[in-house]
PDB file of C-alpha atoms and ligand atoms in Angstrom:
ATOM      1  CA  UNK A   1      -7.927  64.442  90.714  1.00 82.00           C
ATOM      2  CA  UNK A   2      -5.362  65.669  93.467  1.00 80.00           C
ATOM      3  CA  UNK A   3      -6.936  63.129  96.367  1.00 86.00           C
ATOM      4  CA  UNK A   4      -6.539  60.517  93.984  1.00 86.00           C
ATOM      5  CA  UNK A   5      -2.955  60.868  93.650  1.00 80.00           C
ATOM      6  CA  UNK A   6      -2.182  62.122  96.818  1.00 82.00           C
ATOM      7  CA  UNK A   7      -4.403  59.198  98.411  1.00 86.00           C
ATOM      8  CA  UNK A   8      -2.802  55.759  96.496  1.00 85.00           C
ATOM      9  CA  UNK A   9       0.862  54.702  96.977  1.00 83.00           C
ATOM     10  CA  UNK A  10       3.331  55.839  94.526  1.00 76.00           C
ATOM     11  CA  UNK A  11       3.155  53.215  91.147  1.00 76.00           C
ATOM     12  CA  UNK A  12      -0.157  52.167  91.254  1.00 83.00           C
ATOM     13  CA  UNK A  13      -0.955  54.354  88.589  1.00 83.00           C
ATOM     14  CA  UNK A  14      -4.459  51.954  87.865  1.00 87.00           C
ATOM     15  CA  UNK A  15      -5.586  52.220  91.058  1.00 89.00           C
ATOM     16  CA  UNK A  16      -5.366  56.195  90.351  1.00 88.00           C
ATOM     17  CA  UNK A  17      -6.890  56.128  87.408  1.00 89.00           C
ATOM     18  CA  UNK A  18      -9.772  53.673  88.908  1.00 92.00           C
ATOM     19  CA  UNK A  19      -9.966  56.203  91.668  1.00 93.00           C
ATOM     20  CA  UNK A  20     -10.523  58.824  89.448  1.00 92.00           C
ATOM     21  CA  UNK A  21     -13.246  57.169  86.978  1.00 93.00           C
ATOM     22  CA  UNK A  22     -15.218  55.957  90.220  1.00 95.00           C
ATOM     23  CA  UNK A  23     -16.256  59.709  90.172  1.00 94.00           C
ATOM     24  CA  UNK A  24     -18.462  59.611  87.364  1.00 94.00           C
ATOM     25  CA  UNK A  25     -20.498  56.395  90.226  1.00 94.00           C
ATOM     26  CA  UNK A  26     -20.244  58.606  92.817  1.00 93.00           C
ATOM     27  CA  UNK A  27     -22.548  61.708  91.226  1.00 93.00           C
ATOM     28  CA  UNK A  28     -25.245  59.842  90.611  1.00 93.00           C
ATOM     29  CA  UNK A  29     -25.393  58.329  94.085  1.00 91.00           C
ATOM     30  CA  UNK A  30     -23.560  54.771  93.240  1.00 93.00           C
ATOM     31  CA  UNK A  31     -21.091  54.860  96.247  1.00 93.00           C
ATOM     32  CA  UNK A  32     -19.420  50.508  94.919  1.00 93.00           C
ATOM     33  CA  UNK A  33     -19.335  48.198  92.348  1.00 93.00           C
ATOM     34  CA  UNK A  34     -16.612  50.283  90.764  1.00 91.00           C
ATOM     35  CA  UNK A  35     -14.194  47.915  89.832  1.00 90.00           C
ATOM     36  CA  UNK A  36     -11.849  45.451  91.155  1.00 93.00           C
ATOM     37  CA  UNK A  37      -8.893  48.352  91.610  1.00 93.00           C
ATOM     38  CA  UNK A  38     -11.516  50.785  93.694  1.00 94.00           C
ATOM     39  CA  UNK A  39     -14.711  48.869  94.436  1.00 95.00           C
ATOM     40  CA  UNK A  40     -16.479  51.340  96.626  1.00 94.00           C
ATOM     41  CA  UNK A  41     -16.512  54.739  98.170  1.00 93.00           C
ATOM     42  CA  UNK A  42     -14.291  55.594 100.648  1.00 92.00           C
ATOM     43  CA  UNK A  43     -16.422  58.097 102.428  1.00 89.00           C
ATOM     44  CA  UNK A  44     -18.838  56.919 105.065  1.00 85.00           C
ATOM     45  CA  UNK A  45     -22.394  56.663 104.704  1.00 82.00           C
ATOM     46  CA  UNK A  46     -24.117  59.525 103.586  1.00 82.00           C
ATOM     47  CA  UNK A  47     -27.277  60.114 105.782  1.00 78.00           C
ATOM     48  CA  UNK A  48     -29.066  62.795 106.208  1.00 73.00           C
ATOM     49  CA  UNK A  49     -27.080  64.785 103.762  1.00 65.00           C
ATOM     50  CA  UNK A  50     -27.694  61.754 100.907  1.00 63.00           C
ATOM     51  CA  UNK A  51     -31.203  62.929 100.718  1.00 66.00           C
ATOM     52  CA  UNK A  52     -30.525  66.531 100.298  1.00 78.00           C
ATOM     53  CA  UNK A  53     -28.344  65.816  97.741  1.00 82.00           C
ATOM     54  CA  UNK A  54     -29.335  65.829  93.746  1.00 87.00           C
ATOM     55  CA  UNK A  55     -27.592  63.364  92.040  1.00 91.00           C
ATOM     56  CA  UNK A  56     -27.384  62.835  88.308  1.00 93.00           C
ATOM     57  CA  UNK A  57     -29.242  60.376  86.516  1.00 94.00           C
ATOM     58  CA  UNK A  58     -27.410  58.084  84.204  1.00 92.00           C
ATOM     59  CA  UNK A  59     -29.858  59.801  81.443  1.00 92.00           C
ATOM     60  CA  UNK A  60     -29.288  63.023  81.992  1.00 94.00           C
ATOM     61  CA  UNK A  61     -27.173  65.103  79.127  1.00 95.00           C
ATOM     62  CA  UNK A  62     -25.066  66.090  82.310  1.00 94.00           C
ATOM     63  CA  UNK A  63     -24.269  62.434  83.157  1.00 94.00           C
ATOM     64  CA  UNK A  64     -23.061  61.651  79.838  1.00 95.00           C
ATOM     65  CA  UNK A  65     -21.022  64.867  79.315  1.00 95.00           C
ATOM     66  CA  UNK A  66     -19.321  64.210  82.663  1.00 94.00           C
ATOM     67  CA  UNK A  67     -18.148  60.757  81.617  1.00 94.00           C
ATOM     68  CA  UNK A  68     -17.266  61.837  78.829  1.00 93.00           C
ATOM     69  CA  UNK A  69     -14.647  63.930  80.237  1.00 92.00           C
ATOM     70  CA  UNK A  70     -13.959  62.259  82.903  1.00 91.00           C
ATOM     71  CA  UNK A  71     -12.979  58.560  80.935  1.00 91.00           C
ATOM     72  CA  UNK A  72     -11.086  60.773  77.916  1.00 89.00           C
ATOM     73  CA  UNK A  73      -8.690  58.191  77.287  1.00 86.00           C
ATOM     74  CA  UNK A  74      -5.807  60.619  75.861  1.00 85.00           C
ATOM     75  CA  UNK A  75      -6.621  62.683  79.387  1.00 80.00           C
ATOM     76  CA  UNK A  76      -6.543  59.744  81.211  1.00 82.00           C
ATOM     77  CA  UNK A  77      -3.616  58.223  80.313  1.00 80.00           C
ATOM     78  CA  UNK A  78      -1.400  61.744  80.497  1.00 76.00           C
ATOM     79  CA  UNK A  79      -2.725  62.034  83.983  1.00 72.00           C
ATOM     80  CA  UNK A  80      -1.480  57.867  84.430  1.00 72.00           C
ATOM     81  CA  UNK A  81       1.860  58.676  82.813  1.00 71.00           C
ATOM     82  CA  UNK A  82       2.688  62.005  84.982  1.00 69.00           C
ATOM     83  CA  UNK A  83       1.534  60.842  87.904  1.00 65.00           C
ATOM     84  CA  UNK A  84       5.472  60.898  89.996  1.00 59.00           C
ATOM     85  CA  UNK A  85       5.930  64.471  88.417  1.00 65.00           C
ATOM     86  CA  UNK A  86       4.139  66.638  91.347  1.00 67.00           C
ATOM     87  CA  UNK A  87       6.040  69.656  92.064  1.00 75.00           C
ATOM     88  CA  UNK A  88       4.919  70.460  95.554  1.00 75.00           C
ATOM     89  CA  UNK A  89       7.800  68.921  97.364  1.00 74.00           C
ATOM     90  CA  UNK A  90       9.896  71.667  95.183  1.00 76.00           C
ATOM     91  CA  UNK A  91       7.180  74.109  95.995  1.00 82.00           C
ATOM     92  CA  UNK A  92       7.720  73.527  99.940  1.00 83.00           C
ATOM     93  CA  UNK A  93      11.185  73.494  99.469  1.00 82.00           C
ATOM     94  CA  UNK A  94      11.279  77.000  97.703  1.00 84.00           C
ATOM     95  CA  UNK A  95       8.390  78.210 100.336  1.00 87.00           C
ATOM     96  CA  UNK A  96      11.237  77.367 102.772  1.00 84.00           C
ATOM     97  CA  UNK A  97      13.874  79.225 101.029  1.00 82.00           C
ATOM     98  CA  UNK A  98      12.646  82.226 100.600  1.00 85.00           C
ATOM     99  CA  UNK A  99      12.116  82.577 104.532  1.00 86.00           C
ATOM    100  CA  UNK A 100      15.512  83.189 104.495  1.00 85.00           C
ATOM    101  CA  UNK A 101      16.635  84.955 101.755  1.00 84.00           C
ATOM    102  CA  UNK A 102      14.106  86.819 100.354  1.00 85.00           C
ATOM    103  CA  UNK A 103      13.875  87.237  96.680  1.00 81.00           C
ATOM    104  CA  UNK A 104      13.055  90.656  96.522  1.00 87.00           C
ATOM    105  CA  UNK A 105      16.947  90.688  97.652  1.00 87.00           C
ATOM    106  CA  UNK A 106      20.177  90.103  95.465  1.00 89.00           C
ATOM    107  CA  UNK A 107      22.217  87.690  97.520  1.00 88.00           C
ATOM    108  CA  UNK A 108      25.832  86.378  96.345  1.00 90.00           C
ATOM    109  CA  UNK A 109      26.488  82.770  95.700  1.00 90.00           C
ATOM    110  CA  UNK A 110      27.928  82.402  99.513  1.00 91.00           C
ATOM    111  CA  UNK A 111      25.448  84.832 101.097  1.00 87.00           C
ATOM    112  CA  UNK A 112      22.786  82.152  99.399  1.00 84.00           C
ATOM    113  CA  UNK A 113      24.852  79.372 100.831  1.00 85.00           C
ATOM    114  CA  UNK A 114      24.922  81.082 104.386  1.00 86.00           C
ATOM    115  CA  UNK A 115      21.137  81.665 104.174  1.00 82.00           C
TER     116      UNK A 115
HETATM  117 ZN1   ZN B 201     -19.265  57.909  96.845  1.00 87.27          ZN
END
């Protein structure tokens, strides 16, 4: 779900979500024909490690639970609508700040500001 996001330019929340349903394809060994927003795989071939591989069978209870989940609509479209609100450039910034002032520390409002 994160490479999905992280992998598609900002606003093309379809092609996420296209992304993201091409995974239900890609476990049983259909790497394109996805759709017109993600047709195919990304990944190079697969040899030698495609035939070590067991991959679901559109039959199997597996298969269908997987889609299931995976195609939720109401999941779906909450992970389409929050799509720009990742926190990790707030998370880097904080990982940053706390190099310097350490918040195991009480620092004033201009000992923060010198920090
Ligand atoms: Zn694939």
């Amino acid at each position: 779900m994160y490479w999905c996001a992280v992998s598609t330019p900002s606003g093309q929340g379809a092609q996420i979500v296209a992304k993201w349903e091409s995974v239900v394809a890609h476990v049983q060994n259909v790497h394109a024909g996805h759709g017109d927003l993600f047709p195919s795989c990304i990944h190079g071939r697969l040899e030698g490690r495609e035939s070590h591989k067991k991959w679901l069978e559109p039959s199997y209870k597996a298969a269908v639970k997987l889609e299931t989940l995976v195609c939720n609509k109401p999941c779906v479209t909450t992970f389409e609508a929050n799509l720009g609100l990742q926190t990790s450039a707030v998370e880097g910034f904080h990982s940053l700040l706390i190099q310097f002032a350490l918040n195991m520390y009480v620092f004033s409002y201009t000992g923060m500001l010198c920090r």
